CSV table of C-alpha atoms in Angstrom, one decimal:
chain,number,residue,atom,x,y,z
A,1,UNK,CA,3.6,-14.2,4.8
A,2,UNK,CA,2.5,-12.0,1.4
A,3,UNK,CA,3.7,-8.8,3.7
A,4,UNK,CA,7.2,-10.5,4.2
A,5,UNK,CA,9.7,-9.3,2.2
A,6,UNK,CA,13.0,-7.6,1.5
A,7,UNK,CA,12.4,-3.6,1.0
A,8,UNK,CA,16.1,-2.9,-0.3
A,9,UNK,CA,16.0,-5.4,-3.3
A,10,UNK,CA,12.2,-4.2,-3.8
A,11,UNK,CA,13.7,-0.9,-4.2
A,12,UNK,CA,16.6,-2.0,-6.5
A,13,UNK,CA,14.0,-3.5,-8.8
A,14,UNK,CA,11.8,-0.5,-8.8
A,15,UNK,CA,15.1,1.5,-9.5
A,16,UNK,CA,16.1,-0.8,-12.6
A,17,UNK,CA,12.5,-0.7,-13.9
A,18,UNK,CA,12.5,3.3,-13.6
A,19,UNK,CA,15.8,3.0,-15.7
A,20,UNK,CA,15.1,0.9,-18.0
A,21,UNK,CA,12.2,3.6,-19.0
A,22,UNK,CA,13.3,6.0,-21.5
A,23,UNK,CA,10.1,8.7,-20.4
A,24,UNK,CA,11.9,8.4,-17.0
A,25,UNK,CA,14.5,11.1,-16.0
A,26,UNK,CA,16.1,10.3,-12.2
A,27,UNK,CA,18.1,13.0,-10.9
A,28,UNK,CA,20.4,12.0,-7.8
A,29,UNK,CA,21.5,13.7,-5.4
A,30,UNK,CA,19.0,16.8,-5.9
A,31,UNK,CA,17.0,18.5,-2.6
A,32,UNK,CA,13.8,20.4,-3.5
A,33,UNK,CA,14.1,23.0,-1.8
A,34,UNK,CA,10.8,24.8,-3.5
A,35,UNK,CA,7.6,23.4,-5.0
A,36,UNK,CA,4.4,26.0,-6.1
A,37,UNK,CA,2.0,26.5,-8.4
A,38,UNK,CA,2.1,28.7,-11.4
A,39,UNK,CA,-0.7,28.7,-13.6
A,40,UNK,CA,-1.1,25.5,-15.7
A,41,UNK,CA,2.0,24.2,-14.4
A,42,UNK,CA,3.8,23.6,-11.2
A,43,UNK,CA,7.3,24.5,-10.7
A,44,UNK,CA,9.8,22.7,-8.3
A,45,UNK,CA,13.4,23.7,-7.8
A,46,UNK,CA,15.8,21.7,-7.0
A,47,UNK,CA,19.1,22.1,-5.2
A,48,UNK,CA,22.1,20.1,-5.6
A,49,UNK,CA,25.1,21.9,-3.9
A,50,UNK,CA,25.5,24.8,-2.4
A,51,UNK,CA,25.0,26.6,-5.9
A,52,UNK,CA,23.7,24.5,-8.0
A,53,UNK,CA,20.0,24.9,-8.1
A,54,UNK,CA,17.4,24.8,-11.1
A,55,UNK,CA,13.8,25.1,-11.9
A,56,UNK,CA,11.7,22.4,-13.1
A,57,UNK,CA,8.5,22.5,-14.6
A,58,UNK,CA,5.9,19.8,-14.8
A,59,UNK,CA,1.6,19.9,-14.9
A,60,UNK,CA,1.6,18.2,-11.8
A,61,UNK,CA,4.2,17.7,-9.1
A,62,UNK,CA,3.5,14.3,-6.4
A,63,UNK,CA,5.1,14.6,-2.9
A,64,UNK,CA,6.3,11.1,-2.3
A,65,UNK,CA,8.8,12.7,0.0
A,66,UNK,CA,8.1,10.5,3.4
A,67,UNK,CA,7.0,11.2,7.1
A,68,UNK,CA,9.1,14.9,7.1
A,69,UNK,CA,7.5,15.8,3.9
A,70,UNK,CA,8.3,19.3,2.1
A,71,UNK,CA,5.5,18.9,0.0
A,72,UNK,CA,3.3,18.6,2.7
A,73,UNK,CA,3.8,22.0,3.6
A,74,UNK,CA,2.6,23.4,-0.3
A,75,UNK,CA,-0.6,21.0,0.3
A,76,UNK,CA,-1.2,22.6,3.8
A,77,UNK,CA,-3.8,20.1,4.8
A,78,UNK,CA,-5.2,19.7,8.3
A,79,UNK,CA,-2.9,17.2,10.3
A,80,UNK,CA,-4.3,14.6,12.5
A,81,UNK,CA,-2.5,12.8,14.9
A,82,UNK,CA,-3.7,10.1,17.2
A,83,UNK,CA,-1.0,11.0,19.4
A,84,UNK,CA,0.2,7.2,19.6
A,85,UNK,CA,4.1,7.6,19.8
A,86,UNK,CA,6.8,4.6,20.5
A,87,UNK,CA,10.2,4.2,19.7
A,88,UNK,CA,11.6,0.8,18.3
A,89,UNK,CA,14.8,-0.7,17.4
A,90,UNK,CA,14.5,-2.1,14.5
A,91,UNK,CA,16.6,-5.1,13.3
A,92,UNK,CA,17.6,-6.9,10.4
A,93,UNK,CA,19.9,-10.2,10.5
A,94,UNK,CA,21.2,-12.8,7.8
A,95,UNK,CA,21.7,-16.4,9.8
A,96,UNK,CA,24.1,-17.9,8.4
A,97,UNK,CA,22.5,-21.6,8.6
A,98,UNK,CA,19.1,-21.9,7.7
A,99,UNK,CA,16.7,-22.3,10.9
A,100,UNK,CA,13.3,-23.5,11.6
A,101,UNK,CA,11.1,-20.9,12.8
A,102,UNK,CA,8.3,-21.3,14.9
A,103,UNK,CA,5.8,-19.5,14.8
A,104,UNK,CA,7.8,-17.5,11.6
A,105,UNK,CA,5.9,-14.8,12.6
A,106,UNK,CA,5.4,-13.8,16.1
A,107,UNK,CA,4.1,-10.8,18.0
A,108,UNK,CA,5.8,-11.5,21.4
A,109,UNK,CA,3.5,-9.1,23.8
A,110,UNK,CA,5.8,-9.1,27.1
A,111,UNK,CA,5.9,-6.5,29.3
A,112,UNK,CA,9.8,-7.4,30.2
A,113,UNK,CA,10.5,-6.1,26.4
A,114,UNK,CA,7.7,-6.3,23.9
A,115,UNK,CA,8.8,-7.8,20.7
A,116,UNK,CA,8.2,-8.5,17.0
A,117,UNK,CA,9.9,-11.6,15.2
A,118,UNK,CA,9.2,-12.0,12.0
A,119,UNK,CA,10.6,-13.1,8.7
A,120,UNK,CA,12.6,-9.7,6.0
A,121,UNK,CA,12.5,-12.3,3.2
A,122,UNK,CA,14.1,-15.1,2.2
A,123,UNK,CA,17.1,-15.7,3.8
A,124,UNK,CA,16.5,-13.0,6.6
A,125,UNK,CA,14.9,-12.3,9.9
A,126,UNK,CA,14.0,-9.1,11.3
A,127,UNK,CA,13.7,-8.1,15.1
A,128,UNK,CA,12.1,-5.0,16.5
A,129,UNK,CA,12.4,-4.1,20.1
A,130,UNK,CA,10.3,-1.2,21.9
A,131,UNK,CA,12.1,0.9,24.0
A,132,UNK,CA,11.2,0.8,27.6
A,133,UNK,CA,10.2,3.9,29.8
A,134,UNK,CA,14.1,3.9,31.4
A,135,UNK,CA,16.0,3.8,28.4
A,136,UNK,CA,17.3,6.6,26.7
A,137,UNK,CA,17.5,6.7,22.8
A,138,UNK,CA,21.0,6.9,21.9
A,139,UNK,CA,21.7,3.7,24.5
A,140,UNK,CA,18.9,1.3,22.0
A,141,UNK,CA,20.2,2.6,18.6
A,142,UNK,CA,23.6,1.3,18.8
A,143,UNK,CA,25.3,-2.3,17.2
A,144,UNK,CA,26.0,-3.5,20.7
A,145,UNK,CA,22.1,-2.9,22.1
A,146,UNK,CA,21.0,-5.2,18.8
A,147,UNK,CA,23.2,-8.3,19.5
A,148,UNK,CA,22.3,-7.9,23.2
A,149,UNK,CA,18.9,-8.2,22.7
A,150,UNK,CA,19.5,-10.6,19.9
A,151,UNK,CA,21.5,-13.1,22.1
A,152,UNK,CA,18.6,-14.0,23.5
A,153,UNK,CA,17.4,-16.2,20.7
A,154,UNK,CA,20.7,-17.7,19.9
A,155,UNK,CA,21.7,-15.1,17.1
A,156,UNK,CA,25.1,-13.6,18.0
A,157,UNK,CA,28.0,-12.5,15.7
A,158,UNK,CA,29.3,-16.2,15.3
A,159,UNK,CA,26.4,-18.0,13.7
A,160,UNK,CA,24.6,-14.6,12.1
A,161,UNK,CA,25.1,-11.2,10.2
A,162,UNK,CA,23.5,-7.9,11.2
A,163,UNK,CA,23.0,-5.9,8.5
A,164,UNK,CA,20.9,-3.3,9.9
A,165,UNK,CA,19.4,-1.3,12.6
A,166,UNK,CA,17.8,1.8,13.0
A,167,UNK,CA,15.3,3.5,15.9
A,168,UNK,CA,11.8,4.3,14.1
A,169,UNK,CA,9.3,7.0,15.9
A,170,UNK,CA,6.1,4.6,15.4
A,171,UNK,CA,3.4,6.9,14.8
A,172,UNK,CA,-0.7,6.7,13.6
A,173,UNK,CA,-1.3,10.6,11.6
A,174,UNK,CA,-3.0,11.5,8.3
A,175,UNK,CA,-3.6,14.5,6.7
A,176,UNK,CA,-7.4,15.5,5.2
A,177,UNK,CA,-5.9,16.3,1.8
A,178,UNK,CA,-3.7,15.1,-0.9
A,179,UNK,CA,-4.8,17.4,-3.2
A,180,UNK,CA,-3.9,21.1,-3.6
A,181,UNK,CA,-4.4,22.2,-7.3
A,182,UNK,CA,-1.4,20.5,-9.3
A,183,UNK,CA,0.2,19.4,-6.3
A,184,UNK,CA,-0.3,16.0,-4.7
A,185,UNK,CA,0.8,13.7,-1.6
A,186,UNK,CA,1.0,10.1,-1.2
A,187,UNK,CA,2.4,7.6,0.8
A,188,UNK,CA,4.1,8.7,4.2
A,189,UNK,CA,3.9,12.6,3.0
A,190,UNK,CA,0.1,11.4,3.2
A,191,UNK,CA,-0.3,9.2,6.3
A,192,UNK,CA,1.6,7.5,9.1
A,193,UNK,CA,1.2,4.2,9.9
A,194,UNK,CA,2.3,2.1,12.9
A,195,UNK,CA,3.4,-1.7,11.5
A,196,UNK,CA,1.5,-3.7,13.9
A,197,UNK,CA,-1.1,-4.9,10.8
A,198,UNK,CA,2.1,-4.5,8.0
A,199,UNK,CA,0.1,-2.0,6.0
A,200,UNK,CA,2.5,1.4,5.8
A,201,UNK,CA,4.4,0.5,2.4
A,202,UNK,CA,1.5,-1.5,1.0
A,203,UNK,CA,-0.8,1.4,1.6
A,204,UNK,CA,1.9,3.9,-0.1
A,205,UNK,CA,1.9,1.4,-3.1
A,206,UNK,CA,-2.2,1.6,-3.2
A,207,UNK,CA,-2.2,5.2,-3.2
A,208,UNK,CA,0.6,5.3,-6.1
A,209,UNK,CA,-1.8,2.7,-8.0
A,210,UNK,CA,-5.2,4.9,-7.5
A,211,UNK,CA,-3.4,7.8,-8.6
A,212,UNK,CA,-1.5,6.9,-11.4
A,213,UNK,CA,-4.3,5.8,-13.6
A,214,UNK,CA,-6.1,8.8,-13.0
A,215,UNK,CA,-3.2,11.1,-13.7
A,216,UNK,CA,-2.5,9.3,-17.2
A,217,UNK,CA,-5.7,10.1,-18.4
A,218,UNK,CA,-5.5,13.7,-17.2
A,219,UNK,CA,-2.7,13.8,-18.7
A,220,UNK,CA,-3.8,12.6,-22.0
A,221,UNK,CA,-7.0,14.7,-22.4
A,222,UNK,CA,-9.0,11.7,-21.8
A,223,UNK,CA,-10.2,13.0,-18.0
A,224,UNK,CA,-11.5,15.8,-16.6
A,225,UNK,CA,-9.1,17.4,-13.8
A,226,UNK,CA,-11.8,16.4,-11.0
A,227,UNK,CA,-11.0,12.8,-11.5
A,228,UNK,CA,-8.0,13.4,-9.3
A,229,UNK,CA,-10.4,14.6,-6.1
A,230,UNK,CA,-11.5,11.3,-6.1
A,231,UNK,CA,-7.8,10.2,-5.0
A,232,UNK,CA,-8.4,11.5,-1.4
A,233,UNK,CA,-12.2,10.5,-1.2
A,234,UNK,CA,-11.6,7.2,-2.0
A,235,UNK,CA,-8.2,6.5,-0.4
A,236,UNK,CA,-8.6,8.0,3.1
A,237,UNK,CA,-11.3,6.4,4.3
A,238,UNK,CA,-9.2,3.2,4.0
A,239,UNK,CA,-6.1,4.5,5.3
A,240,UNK,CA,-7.8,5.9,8.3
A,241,UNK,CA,-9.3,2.6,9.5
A,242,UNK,CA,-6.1,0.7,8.9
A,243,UNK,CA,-4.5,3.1,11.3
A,244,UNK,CA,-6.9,3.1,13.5
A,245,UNK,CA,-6.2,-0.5,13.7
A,246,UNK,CA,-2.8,-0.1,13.8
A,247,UNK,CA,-3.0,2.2,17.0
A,248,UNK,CA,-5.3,-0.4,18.5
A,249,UNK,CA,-3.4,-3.2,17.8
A,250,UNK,CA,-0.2,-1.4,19.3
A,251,UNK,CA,-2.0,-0.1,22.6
A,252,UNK,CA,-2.3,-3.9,23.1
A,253,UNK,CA,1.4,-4.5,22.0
A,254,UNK,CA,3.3,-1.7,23.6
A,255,UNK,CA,2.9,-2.2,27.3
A,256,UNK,CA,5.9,-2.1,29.4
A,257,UNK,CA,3.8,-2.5,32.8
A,258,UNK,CA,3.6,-6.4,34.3
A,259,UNK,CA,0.2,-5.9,36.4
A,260,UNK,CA,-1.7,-3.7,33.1
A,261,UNK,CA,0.0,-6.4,30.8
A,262,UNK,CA,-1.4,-9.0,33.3
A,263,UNK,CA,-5.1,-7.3,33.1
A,264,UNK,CA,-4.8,-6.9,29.3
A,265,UNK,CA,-4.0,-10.9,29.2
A,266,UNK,CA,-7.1,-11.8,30.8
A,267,UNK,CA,-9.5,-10.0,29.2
A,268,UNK,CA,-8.3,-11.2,25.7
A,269,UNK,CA,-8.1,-15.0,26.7
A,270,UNK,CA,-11.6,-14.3,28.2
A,271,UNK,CA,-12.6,-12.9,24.5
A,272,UNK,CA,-11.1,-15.6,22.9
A,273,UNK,CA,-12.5,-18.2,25.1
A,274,UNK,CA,-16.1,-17.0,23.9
A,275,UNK,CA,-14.8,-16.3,20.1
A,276,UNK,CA,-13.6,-19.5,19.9
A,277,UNK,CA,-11.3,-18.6,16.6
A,278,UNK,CA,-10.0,-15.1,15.6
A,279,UNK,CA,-10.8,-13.9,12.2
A,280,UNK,CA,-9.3,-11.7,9.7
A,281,UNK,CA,-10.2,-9.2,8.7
A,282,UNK,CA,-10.9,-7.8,4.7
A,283,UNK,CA,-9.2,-4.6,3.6
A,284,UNK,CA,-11.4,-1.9,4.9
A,285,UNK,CA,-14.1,-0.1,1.9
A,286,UNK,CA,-12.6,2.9,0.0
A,287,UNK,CA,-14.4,6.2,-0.1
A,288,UNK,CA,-16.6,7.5,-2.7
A,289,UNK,CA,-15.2,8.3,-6.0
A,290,UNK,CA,-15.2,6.9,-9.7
A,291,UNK,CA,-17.4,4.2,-9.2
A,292,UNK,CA,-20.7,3.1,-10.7
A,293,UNK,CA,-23.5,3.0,-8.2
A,294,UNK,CA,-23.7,-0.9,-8.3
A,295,UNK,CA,-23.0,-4.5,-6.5
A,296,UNK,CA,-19.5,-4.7,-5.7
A,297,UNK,CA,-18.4,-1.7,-6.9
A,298,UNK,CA,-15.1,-0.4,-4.9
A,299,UNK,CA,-14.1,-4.0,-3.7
A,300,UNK,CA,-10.5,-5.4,-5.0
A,301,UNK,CA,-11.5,-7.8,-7.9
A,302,UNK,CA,-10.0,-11.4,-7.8
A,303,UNK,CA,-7.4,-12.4,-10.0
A,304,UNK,CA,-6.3,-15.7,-10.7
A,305,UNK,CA,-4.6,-18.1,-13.2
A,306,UNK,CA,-5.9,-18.4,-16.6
A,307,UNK,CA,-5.4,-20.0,-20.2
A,308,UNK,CA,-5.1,-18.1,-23.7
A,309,UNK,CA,-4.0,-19.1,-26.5
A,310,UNK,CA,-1.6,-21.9,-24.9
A,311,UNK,CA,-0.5,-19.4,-22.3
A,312,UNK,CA,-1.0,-20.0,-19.1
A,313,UNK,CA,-0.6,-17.3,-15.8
A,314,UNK,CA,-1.9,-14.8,-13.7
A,315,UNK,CA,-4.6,-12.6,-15.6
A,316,UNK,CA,-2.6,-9.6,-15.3
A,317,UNK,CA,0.7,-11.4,-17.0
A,318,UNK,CA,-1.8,-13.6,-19.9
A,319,UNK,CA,-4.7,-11.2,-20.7
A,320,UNK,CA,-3.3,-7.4,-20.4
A,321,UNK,CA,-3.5,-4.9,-17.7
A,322,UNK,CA,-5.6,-1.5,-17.0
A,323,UNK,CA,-9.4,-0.9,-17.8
A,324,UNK,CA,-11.0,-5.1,-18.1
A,325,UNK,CA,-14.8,-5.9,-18.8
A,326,UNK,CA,-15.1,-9.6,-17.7
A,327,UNK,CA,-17.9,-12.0,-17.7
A,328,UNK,CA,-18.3,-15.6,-17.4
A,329,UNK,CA,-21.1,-15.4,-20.1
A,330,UNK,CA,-19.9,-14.4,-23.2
A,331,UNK,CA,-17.5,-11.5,-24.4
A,332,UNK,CA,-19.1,-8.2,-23.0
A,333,UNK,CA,-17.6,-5.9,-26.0
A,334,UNK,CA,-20.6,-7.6,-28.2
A,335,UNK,CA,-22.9,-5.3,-26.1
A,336,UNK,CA,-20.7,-2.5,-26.8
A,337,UNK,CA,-22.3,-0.5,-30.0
A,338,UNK,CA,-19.3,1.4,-32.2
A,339,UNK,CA,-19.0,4.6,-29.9
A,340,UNK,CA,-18.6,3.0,-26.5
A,341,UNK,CA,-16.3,0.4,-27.9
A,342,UNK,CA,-14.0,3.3,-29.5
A,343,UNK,CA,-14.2,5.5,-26.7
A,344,UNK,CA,-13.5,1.7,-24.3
A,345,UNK,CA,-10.7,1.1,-26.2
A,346,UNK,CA,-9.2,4.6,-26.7
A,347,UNK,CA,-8.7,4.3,-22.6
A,348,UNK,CA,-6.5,0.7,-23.2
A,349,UNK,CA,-9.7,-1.3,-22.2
A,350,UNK,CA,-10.1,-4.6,-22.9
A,351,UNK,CA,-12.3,-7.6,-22.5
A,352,UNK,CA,-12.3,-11.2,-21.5
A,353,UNK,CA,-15.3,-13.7,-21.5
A,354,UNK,CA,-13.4,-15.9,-18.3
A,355,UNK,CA,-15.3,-19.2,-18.2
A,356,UNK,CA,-14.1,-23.1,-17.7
A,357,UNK,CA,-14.0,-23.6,-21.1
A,358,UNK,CA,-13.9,-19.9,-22.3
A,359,UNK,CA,-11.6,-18.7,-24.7
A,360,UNK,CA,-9.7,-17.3,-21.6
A,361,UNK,CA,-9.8,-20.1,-19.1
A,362,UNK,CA,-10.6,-20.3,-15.6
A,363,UNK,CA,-8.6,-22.6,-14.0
A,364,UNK,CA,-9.1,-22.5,-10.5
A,365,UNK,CA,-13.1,-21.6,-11.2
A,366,UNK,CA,-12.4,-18.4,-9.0
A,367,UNK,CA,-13.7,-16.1,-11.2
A,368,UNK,CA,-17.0,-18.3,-11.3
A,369,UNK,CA,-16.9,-18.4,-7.4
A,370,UNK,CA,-16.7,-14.3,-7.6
A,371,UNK,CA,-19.3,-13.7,-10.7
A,372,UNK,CA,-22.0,-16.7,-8.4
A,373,UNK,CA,-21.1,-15.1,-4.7
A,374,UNK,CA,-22.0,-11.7,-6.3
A,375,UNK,CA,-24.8,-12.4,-8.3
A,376,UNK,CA,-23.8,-10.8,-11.2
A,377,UNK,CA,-22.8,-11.5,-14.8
A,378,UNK,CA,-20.5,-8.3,-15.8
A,379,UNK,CA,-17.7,-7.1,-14.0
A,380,UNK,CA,-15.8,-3.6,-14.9
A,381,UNK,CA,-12.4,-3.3,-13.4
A,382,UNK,CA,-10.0,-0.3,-12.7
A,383,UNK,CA,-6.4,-0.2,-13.7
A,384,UNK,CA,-5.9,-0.1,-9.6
A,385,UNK,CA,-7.7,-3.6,-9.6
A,386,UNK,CA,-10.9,-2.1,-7.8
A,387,UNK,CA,-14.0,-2.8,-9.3
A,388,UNK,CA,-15.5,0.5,-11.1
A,389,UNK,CA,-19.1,-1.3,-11.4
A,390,UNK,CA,-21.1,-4.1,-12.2
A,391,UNK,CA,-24.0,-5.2,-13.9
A,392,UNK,CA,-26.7,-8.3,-13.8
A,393,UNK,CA,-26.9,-9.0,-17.6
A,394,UNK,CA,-24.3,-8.7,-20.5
A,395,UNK,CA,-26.2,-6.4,-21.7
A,396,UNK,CA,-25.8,-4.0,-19.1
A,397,UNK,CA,-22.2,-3.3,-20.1
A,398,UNK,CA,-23.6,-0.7,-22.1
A,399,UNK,CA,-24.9,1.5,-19.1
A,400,UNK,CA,-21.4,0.4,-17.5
A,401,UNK,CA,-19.3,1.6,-19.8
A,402,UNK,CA,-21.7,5.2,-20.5
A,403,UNK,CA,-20.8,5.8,-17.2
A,404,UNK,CA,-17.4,5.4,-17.0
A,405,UNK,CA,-17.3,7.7,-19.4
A,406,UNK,CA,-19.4,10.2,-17.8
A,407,UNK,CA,-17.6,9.8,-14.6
A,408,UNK,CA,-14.3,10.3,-16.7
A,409,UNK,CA,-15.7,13.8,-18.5
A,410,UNK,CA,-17.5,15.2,-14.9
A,411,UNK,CA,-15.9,18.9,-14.9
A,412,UNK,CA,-18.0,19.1,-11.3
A,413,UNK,CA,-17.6,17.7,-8.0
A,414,UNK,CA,-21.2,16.4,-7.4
């Protein structure tokens, strides 16, 4: 249910956020119609018109630009595809009378028309349809092919609204860099991923988190450039395995043939029958990249709700954002001597001791549960909520932070 959501009004409050920024220039209706490298800059130039075309100059330049990327083609990486292909209609539809459905989310794998039912959001239900072997394209991705594969579950044009549909190319594809020099990839410009485990956006939001972080302090003179290779080390191992998934999930899905569906239904009631429960599955690891060699280091930290100071919230909203040294022991900046507490909080690094009856309060104990099930007393976290590094004693923040600052200053690649 997290991965259930509206994407239009998630993009109309990314859109009012980016304008409510006054370091934030938008330019509408623009084409970039060139992007290179020049030195210690990178120039783009963008075309809006026939005639109207200009020349922009930034130190870096991030191709956000979706499955046909342009900026792909400056990066030039290596392009794998797993050559897993399917059209589906997708569907979005606005009952209007609120209905009970069950399951809410359902992958319906029949070979008559396989289909996914799930909820858009509050208020909304989406529909996705594969095409079948006979059909041709421009016969699915039409108004009247959505409500006649909608009337089959009592949604028609008197008792619901359809507000969109659209034929999607399902694909599984990466490339082996996001990296060239100043220019950069991420999200579907980077990787394509079927929706059968609901990872595409979420993963283009994860790479716009890693990188971010790492680009501020390059920016700032408080990085070496080589932080950013650590972007594609660390990301693409995880994207990789989650569209490997993907595809495996979706050879399972997308079968159109009764007697292979029929064979595929047997052996996975025969697997469940000896499983006894399915069980989820954690985000897969990322890659190596800035971490400390330690316990933990490279999982997604916990966060939960706290108490300061009479406030009460998510970590994130009470304590502060970014760089966080945590412990359940006592505040970790006292092991901090005067150089690695400037240089901690010249990155926007702060600290928390997170106990029951700490000055920041625990009050769900999940951060105990995290700090026992780890065996560890110090926990460093990145701005992109993975853990840089650990360490068993409050004292060891000291070696913790030394070496996030090493890893910060590395001019090499080892």
């Amino acid at each position: 249910e997290s991965l259930m959501f509206c994407q239009p009004e998630l993009e109309q409050i990314l859109d009012e956020r980016v304008r409510s920024l006054p370091s934030v220039h938008v330019a509408w209706g623009c084409e970039v119609v060139g992007v290179r490298e020049a030195g210690d800059h990178v120039e783009v130039d963008a075309r809006r018109g026939h005639d109207d075309t200009r020349t922009i100059r930034a130190r870096f330049a991030v191709g956000c630009d979706g499955a046909r990327s342009f900026v792909r083609g400056a990066v030039e990486p290596a392009w794998h595809d797993l050559g897993f292909a399917f059209d589906w209609l997708v569907v979005d539809v606005i009952p209007h009378e609120s209905r009970n459905w069950d399951p809410m989310n359902w992958q319906l794998c029949d070979p008559a028309r396989p289909t996914t039912l799930v909820s858009g959001g509050p208020g909304r239900r989406r529909w996705e349809f594969m095409r079948l072997p006979h059909e041709m394209l421009e016969e699915l991705n039409s108004e009247a092919a959505a409500w006649r594969l909608l009337e089959a579950w009592n949604v028609r044009p008197g008792n619901a609204r359809l507000e969109r549909h659209a034929v999607y190319t399902f694909r599984g594809a990466w490339a082996d860099a996001w990296r060239k020099g100043r220019i950069l990839l991420a999200g579907d410009a980077a990787h394509l991923t079927p929706p059968f485990v609901g990872q595409g956006m979420c993963s283009g939001l994860r790479d716009a988190a890693n990188l971010a972080w790492k680009l501020d302090l390059v920016l700032e003179g408080r990085a070496a450039e080589p932080l950013l290779d650590s972007y594609t080390t660390e990301r693409l191992p995880r994207v990789r395995a989650l569209i490997e998934l993907a595809v495996e999930l979706g050879r399972v899905i997308c079968v159109p043939d009764p007697a292979e569906a029929a064979a595929r239904d047997r052996r996975m009631i025969a697997v469940q029958r000896q499983r006894k429960e399915a069980v989820a599955g954690a985000l897969p690891a990322l890659g190596p990249g800035c971490f400390a060699p330690s316990r933990a280091a490279g999982e997604l930290f916990v966060q939960d709700r706290v108490r300061r100071e009479g406030a009460t919230g998510l970590f994130d909203d009470v304590v502060g954002r970014g760089f966080a040294l945590l412990s359940p022991h006592g505040d970790p900046a006292r092991a901090l001597g005067p150089e690695l507490a400037g240089f901690f909080e010249s990155i926007g690094g702060i600290t928390a001791h997170v106990a029951p009856d700490g000055p920041v309060a625990d009050l769900t104990g999940s951060y105990a549960r995290w700090f026992g099930e780890k065996g560890v007393a110090v926990a460093l976290q990145r701005p992109d909520y993975a853990v840089f590094g650990t360490a068993g004693t409050l004292e060891g923040t000291t070696e913790l932070v030394a070496t996030l600052r090493a890893s910060l200053a590395r001019t090499g690649r080892d």
